[in-house]
XYZ file of C-alpha atoms in Angstrom:
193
model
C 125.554 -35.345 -18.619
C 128.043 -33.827 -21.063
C 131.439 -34.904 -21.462
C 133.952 -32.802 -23.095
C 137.376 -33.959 -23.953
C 140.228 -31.756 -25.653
C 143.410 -32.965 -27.101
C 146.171 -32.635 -29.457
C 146.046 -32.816 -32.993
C 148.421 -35.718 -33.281
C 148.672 -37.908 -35.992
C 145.985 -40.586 -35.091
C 143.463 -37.561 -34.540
C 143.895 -35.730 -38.235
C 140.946 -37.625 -39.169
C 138.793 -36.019 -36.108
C 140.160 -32.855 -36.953
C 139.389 -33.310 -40.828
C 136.152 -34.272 -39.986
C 135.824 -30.487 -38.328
C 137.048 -28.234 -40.362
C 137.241 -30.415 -43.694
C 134.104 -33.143 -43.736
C 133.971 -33.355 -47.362
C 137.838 -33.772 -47.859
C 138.429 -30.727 -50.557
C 141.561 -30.523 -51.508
C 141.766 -27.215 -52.127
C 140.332 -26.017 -48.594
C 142.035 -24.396 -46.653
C 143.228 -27.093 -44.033
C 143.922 -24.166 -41.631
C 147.349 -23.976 -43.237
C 146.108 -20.143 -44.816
C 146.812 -18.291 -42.033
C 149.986 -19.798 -40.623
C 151.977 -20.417 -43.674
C 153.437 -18.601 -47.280
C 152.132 -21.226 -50.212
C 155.856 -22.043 -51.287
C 155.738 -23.923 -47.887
C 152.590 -25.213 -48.195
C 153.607 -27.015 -51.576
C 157.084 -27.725 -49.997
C 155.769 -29.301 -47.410
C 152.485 -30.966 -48.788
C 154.210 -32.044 -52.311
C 151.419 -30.327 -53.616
C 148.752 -31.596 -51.186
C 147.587 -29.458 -48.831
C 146.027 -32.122 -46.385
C 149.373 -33.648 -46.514
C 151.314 -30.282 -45.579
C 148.787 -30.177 -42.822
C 149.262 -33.973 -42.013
C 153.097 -33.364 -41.538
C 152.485 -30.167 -39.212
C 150.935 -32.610 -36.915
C 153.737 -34.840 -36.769
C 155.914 -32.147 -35.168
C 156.678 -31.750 -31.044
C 153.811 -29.112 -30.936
C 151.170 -30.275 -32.883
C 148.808 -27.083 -34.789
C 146.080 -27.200 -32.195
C 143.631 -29.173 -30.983
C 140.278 -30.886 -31.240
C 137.291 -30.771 -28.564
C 134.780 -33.870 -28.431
C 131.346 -33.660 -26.928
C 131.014 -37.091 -26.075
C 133.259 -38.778 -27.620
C 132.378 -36.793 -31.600
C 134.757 -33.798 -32.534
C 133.006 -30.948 -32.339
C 135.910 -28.274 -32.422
C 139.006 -27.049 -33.959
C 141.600 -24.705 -32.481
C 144.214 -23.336 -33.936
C 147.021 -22.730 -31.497
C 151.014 -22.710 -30.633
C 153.372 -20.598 -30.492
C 153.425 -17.571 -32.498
C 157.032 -18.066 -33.263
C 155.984 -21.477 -34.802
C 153.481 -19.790 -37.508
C 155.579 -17.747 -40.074
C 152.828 -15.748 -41.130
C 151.723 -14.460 -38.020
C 155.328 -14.012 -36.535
C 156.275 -12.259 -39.961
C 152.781 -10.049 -39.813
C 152.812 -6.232 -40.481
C 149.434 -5.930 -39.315
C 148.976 -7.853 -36.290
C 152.634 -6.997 -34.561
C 153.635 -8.255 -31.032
C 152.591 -5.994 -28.021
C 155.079 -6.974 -26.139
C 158.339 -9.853 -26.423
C 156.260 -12.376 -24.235
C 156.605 -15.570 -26.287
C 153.002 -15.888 -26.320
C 151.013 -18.685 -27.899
C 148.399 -17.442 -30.360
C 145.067 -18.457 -31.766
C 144.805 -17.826 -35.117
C 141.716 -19.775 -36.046
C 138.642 -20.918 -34.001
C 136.119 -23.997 -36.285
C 133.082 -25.299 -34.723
C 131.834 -28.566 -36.408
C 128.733 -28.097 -38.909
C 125.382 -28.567 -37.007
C 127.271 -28.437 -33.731
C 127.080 -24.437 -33.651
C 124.976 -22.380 -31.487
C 125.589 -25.568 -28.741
C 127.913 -23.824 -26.141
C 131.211 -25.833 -27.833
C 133.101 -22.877 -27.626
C 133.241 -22.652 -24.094
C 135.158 -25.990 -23.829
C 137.143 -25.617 -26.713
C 138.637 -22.369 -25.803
C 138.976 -23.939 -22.147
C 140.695 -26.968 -23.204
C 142.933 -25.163 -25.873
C 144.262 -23.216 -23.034
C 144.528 -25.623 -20.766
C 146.642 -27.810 -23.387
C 148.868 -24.741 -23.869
C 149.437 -24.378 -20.399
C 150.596 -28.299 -19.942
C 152.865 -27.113 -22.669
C 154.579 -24.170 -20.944
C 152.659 -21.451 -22.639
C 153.053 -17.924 -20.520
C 149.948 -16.706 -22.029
C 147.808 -17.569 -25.163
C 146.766 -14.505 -27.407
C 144.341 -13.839 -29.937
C 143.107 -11.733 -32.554
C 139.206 -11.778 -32.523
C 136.712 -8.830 -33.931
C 134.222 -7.031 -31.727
C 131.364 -7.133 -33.988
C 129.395 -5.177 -31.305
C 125.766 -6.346 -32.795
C 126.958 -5.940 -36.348
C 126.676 -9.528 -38.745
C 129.740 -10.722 -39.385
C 130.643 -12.326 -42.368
C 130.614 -16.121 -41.699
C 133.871 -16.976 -43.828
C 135.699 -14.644 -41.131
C 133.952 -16.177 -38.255
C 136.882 -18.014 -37.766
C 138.836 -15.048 -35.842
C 136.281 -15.222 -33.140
C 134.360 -11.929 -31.440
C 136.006 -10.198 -28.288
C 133.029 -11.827 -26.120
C 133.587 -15.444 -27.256
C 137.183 -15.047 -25.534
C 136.227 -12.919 -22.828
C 133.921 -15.599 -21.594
C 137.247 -17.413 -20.963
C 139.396 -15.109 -18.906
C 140.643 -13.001 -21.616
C 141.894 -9.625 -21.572
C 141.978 -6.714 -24.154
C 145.264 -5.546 -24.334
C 145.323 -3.678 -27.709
C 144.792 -3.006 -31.129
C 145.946 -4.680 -35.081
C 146.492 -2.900 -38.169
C 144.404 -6.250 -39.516
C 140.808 -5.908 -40.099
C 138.431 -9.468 -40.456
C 134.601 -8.966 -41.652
C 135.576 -5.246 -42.636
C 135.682 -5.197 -38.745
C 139.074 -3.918 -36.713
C 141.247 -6.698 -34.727
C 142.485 -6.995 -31.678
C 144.377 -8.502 -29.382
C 143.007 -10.358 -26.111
C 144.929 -12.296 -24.003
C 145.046 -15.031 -20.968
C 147.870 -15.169 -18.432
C 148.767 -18.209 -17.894
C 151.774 -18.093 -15.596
């Protein structure tokens, strides 16, 4: 039997989370810092290291997002909190608010390498929600692509499809100005009041 764990990226699980997104340590990957903040910040906060910018945003009260294990190995990243907390996203042209619910968004969804195609999804959209939740989140929200049979392009896999989230309770509730895989974005969302 499978157990599934989810949790915080705190400090003493950067190296679980690393191990997702980052296995070969690069220092110029992304770190899932991209999407969530300008590069003057990143370098403010990093000193020039983008691990350690990323290190420091999991030192604050709501850590970036969390990690899912499949018995006991981290199999999953997700990128969540609240969308006032990510500068980009709050400051975004493209992908505005739909409403002033102080939502918490998803900006970036990582399965571990050779752990795709293995139903880890599933839990780690669960458990990312579920972690919100314990955190007072009134909804989570995010911006996935409907690909509708069309390939996406794998380094924009990491907005998720429409279906992936739908699986989990989520809603459609409307449209971006954003575009991810030459594909439109939109915006699903989970009550979680």
């Amino acid at each position: 039997m499978t157990t599934w764990e989810t949790h915080p990226v705190t400090p003493d699980r950067f190296e679980d989370f690393a191990d997702v997104v980052n296995p070969n340590r690069r220092a110029s990957h992304c770190w899932c810092l991209s999407h969530r903040l300008p590069a003057s910040q990143v370098a403010e906060l990093g000193r020039g290291s983008r691990e350690r910018a990323m290190r420091s945003l999991c030192e604050r009260e709501h850590p970036p997002g969390v990690v899912t294990y499949r018995d006991g190995v981290p199999v999953g990243w997700c990128s969540i909190g609240p969308r006032a907390d990510n500068p980009k996203l709050a400051a975004s042209r493209l992908i505005r608010p739909v409403d002033d619910l102080p939502v918490w968004s998803i900006i970036c969804v990582v399965v571990r390498g050779g752990h795709r195609r293995q139903g880890v999804t599933t839990p780690l959209l669960e458990g990312a929600v579920a972690w919100a939740a314990s955190e007072g989140a009134p909804a989570a929200e995010a911006y996935p692509v409907d690909p509708a049979g069309e390939r996406m392009d794998l380094t924009m896999a990491f907005v998720g499809t429409r279906a992936m989230f739908e699986k989990v309770g989520f809603e459609f509730v409307g449209t971006t100005a954003a575009v991810a895989s030459r594909m439109p974005r939109l915006v699903v969302r989970r009550d979680l009041r």
